[in-house]
mmCIF file of C-alpha atoms and ligand atoms in Angstrom:
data_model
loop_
_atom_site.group_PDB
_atom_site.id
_atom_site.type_symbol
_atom_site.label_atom_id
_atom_site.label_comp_id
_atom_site.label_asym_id
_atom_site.label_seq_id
_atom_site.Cartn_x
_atom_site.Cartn_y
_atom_site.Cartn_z
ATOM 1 C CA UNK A 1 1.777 -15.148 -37.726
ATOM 2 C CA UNK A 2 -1.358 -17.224 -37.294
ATOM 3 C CA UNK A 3 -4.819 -16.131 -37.306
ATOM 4 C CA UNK A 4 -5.011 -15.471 -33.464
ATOM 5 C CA UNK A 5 -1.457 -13.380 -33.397
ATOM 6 C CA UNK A 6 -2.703 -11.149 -35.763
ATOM 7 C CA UNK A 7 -5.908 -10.561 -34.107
ATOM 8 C CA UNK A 8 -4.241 -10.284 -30.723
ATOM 9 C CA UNK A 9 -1.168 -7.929 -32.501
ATOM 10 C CA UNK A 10 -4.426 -5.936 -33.716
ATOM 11 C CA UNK A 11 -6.517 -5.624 -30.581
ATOM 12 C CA UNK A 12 -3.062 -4.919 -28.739
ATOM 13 C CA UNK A 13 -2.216 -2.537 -31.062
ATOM 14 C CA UNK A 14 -5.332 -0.612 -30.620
ATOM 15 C CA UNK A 15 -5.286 -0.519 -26.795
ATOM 16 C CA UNK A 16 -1.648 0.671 -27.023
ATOM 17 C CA UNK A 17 -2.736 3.639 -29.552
ATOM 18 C CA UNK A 18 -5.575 4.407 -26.789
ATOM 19 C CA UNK A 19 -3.246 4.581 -23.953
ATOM 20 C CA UNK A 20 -0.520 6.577 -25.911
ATOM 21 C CA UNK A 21 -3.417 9.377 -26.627
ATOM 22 C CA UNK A 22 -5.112 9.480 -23.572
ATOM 23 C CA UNK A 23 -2.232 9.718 -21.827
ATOM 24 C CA UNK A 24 -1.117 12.853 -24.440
ATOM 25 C CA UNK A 25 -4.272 13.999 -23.516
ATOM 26 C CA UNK A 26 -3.669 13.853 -19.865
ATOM 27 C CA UNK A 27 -0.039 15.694 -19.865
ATOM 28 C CA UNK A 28 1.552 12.378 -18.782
ATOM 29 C CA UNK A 29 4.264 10.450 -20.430
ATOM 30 C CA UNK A 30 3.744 6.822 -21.205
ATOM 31 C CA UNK A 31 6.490 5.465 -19.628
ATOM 32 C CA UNK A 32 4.898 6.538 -16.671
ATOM 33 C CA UNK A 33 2.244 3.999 -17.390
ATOM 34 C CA UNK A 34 2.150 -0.210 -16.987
ATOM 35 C CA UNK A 35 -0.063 -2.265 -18.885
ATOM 36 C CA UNK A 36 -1.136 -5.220 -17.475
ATOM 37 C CA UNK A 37 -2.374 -7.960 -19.848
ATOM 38 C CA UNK A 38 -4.925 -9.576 -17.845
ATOM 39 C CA UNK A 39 -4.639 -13.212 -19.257
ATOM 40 C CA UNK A 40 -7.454 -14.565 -16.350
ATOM 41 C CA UNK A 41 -9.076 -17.793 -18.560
ATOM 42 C CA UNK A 42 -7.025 -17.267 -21.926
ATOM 43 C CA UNK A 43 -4.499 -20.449 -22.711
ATOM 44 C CA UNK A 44 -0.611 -19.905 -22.083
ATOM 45 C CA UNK A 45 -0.061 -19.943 -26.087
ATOM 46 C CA UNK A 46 -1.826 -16.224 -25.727
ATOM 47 C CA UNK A 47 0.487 -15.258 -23.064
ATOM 48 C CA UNK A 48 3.184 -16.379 -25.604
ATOM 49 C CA UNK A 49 1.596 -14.135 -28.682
ATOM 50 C CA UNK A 50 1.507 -11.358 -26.091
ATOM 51 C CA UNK A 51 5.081 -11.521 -24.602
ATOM 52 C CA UNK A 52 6.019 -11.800 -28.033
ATOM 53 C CA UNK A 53 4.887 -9.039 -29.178
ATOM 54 C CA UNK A 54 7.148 -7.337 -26.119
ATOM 55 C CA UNK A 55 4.133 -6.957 -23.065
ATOM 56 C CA UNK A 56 5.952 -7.635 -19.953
ATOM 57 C CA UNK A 57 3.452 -7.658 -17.563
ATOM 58 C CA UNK A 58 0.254 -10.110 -16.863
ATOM 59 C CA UNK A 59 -2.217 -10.288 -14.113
ATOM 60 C CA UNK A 60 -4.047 -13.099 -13.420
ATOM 61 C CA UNK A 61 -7.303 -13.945 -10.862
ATOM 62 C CA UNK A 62 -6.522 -17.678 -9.675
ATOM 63 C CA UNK A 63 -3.704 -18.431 -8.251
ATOM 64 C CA UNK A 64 -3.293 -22.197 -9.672
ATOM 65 C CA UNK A 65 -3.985 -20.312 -13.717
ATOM 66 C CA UNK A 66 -1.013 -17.404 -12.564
ATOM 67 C CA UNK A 67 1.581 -20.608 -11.092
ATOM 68 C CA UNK A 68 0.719 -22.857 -14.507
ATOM 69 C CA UNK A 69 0.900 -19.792 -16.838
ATOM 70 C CA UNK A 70 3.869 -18.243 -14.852
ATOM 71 C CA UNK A 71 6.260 -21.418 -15.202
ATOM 72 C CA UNK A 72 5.655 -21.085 -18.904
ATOM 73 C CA UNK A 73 6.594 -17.887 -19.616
ATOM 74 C CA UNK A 74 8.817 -15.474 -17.527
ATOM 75 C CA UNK A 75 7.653 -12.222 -17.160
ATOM 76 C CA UNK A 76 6.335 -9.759 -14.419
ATOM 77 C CA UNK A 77 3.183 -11.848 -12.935
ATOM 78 C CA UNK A 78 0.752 -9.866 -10.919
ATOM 79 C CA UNK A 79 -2.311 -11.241 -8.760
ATOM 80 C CA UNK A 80 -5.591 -9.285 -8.989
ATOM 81 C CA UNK A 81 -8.071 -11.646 -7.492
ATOM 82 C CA UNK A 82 -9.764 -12.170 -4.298
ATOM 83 C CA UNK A 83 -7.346 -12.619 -1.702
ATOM 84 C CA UNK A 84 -7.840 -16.136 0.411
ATOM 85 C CA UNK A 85 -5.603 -16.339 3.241
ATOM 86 C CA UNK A 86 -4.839 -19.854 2.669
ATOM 87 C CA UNK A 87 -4.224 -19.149 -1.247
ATOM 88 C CA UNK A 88 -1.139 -16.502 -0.454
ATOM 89 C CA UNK A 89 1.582 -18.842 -0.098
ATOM 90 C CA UNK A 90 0.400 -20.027 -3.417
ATOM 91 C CA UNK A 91 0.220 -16.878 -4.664
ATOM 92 C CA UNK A 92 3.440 -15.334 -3.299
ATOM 93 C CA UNK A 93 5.310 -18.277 -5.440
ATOM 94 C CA UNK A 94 4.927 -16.458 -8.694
ATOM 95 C CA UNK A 95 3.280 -13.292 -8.526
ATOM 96 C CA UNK A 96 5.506 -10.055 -8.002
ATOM 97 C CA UNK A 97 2.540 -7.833 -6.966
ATOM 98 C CA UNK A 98 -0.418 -8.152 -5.783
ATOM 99 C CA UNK A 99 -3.079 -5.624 -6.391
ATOM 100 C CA UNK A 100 -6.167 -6.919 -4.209
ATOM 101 C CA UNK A 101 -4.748 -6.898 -0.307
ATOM 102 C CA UNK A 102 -7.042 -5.668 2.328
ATOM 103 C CA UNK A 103 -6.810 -6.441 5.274
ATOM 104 C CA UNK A 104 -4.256 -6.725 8.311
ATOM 105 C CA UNK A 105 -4.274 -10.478 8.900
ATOM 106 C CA UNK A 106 -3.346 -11.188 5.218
ATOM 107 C CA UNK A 107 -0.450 -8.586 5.089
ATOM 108 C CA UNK A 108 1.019 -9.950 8.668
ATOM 109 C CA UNK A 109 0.717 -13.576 6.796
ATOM 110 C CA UNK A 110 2.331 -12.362 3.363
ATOM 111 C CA UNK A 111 5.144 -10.761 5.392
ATOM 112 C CA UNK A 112 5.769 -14.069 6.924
ATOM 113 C CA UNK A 113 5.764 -15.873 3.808
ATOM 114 C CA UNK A 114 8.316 -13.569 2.132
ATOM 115 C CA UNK A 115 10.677 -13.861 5.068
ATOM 116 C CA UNK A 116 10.578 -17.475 4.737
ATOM 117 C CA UNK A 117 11.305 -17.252 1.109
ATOM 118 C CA UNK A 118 13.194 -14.484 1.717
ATOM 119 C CA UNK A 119 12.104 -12.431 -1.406
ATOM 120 C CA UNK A 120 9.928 -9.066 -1.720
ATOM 121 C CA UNK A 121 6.640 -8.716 -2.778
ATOM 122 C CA UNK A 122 5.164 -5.429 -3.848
ATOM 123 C CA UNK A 123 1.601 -4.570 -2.812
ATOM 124 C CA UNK A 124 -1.351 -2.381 -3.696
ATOM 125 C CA UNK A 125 -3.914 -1.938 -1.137
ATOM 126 C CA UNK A 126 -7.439 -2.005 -2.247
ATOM 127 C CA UNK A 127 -10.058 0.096 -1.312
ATOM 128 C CA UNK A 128 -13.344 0.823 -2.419
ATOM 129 C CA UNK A 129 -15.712 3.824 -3.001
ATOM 130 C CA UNK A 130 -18.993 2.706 -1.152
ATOM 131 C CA UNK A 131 -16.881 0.612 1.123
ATOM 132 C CA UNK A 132 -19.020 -2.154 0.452
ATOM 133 C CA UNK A 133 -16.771 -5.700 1.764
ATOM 134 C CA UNK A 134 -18.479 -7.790 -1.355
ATOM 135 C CA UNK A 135 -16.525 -5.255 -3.674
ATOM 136 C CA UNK A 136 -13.000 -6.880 -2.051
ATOM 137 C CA UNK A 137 -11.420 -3.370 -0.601
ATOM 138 C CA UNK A 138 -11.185 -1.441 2.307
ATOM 139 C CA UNK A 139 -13.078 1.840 3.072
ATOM 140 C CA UNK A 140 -10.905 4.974 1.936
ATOM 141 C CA UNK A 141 -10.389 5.377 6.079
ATOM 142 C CA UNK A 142 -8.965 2.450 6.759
ATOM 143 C CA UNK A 143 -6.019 2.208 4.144
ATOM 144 C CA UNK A 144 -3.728 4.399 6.594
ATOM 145 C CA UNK A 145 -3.846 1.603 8.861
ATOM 146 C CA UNK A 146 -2.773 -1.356 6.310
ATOM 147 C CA UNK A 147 -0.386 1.322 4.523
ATOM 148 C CA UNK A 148 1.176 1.987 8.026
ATOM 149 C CA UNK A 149 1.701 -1.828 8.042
ATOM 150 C CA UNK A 150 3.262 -2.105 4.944
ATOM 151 C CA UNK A 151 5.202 0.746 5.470
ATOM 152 C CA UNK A 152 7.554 -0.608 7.893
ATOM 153 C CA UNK A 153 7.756 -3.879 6.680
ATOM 154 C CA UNK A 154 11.181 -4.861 5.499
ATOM 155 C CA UNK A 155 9.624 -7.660 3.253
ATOM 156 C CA UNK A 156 7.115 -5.629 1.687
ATOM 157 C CA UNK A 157 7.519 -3.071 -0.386
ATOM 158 C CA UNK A 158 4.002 -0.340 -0.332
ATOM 159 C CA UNK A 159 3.162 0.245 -4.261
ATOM 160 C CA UNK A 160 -0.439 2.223 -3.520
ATOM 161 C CA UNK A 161 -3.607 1.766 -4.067
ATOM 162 C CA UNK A 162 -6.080 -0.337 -6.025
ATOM 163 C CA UNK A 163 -9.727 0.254 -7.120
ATOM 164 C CA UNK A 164 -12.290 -1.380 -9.028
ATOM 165 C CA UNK A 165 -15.501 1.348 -9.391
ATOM 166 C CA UNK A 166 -18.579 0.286 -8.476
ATOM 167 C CA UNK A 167 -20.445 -0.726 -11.682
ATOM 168 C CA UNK A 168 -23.854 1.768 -11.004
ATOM 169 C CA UNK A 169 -21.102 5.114 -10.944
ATOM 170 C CA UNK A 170 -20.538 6.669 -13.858
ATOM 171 C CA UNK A 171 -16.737 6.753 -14.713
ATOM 172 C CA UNK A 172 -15.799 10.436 -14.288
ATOM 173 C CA UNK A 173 -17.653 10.487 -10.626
ATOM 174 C CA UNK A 174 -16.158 7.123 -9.921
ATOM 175 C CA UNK A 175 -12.151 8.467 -10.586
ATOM 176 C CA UNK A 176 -12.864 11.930 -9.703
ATOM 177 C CA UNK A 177 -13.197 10.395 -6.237
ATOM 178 C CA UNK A 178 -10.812 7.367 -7.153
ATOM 179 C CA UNK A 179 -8.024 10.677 -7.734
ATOM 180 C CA UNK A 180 -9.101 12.637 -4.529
ATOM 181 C CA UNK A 181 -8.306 8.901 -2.331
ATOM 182 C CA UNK A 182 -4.986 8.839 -4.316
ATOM 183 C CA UNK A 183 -3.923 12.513 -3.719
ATOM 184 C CA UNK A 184 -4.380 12.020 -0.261
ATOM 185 C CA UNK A 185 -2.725 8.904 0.009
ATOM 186 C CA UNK A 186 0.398 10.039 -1.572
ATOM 187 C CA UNK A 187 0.295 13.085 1.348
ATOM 188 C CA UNK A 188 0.814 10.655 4.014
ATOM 189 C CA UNK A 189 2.831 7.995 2.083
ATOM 190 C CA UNK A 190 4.980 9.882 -1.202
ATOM 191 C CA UNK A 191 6.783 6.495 -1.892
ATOM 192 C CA UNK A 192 4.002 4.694 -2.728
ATOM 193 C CA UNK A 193 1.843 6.552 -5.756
ATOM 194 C CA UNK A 194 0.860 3.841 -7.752
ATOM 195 C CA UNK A 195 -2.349 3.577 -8.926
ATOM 196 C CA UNK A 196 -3.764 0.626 -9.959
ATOM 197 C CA UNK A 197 -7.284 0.929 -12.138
ATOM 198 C CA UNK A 198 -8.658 0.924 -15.492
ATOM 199 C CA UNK A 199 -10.083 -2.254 -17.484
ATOM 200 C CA UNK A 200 -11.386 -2.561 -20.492
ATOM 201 C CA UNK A 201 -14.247 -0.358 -20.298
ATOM 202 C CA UNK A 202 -12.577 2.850 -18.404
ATOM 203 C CA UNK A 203 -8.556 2.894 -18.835
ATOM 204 C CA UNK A 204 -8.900 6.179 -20.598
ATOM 205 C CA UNK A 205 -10.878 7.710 -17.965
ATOM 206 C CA UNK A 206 -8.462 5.921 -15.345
ATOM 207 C CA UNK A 207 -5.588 7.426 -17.355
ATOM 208 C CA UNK A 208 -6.971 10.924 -17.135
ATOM 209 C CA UNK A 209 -7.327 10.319 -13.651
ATOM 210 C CA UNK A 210 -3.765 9.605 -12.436
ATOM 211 C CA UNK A 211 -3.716 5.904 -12.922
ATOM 212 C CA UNK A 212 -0.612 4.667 -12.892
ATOM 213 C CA UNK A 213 -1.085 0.558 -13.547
ATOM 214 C CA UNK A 214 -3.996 -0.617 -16.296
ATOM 215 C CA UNK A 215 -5.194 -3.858 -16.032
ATOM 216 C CA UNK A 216 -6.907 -4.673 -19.131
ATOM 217 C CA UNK A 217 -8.027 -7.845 -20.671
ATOM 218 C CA UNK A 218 -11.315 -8.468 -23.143
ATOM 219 C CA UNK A 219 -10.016 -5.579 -25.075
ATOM 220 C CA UNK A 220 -6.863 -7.410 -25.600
ATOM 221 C CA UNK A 221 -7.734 -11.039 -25.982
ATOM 222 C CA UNK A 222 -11.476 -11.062 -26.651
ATOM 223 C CA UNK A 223 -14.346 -11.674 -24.288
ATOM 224 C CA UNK A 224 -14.329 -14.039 -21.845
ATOM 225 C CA UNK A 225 -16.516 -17.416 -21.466
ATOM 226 C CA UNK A 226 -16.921 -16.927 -17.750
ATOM 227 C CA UNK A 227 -15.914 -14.401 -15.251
ATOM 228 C CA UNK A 228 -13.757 -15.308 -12.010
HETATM 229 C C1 PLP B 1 -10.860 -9.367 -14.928
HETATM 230 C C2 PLP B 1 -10.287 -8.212 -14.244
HETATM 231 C C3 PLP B 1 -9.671 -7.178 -14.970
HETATM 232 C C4 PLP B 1 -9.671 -7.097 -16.479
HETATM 233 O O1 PLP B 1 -10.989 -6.844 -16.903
HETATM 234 P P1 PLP B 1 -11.349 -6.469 -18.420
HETATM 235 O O2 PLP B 1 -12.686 -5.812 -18.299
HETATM 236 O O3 PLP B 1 -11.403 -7.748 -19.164
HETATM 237 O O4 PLP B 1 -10.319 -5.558 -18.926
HETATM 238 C C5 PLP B 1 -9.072 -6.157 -14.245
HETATM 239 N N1 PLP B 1 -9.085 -6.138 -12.907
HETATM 240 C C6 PLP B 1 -9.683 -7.101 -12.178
HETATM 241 C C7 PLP B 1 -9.667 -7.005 -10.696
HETATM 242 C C8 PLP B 1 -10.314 -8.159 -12.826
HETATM 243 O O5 PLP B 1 -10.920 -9.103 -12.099
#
């Protein structure tokens, strides 16, 4: 192993040890738990160290980074950026999920895209506490609208919800009302409970909180030069 696989093995290492307790901690198994390894600005050859050390699943910001990094190595590729309608045909070429939809138009173009390439794409819908539009998600109220969308869409398959918190909440007010969106989600739609949230800074909290998909990166691979 070179010098950067055995910092990445450690870092990983760590992060895995972290999810394994808080999830413990939490009553919840592990298995009911997938780690994304956000690789947004990292090279491909750190992809490689990662899917060698067996992570399966990578989210990336930019479409044009997730196609390049996707070609190189096969795994489960998920899209976590802001959504541009003209970007999803990109985007549906190599990402299996995508966490950041919100709105109608894009979900009525995404099912069109599928059909033509006659493939499924799962989806969460994002939403966001202070339903603020800059934060990319929908207010809490609106996500039975998009999820009854999804829901009857033979080419798209309804995974949940995703949430970044807004950065002045503290973390346990943020998921406390994160997990009461979620609970009442899963009411009106029990097929799709995913949960998509936790980074870096609040996966344990997320974990404690019903999270169900962690998208994690500088803890991983080291802080990033810029931010996209
Ligand atoms: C960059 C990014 C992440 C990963 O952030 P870290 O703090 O590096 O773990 C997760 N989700 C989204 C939407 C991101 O843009």
């Amino acid at each position: 192993m070179n010098s950067r696989a055995q910092e990445i093995a450690a870092a990983l290492a760590n992060v895995e040890d972290r999810v394994t307790k808080a999830a413990a901690s939490a009553d919840r198994k592990r298995s009911d738990l997938t780690l994304i390894a956000v690789t947004k600005t990292y090279p491909a050859s750190d992809v490689q160290i990662l899917a060698d050390l067996g992570v399966s699943n990578f989210g990336e910001n930019r479409s044009d980074e997730g196609s390049e990094k996707s070609e190189a190595i096969a795994a489960t590729w998920h899209f976590q950026g802001q959504v541009q309608g003209r970007k999803l045909k990109d985007i549906a070429s190599w990402a299996s999920y995508i966490h950041s939809i919100n709105s109608v138009d894009h979900i009525t173009k995404l099912s069109r895209i599928c059909s033509e390439k006659n493939r499924k794409i799962s989806i969460f819908l994002q939403f966001s506490l202070d339903g603020a539009p800059d934060r990319g998600g929908v207010h809490a109220d609106q996500l039975g609208q998009l999820a009854d969308q999804v829901a009857v869409d033979p080419n798209l398959d309804l995974a949940g919800l995703m949430c970044v918190p807004p950065v002045e909440y503290a973390f346990d007010r943020a998921f406390s009302e994160i997990a009461k969106v979620h609970s009442a989600f899963k009411m009106s739609f029990p097929d799709a409970v995913g949960l998509s949230a936790g980074m870096s800074s609040d996966f344990e909290v997320a974990i404690a909180h019903g999270a169900t998909h962690l998208r994690v990166g500088s803890e991983i691979l080291g802080s990033r030069a810029y931010h996209p």
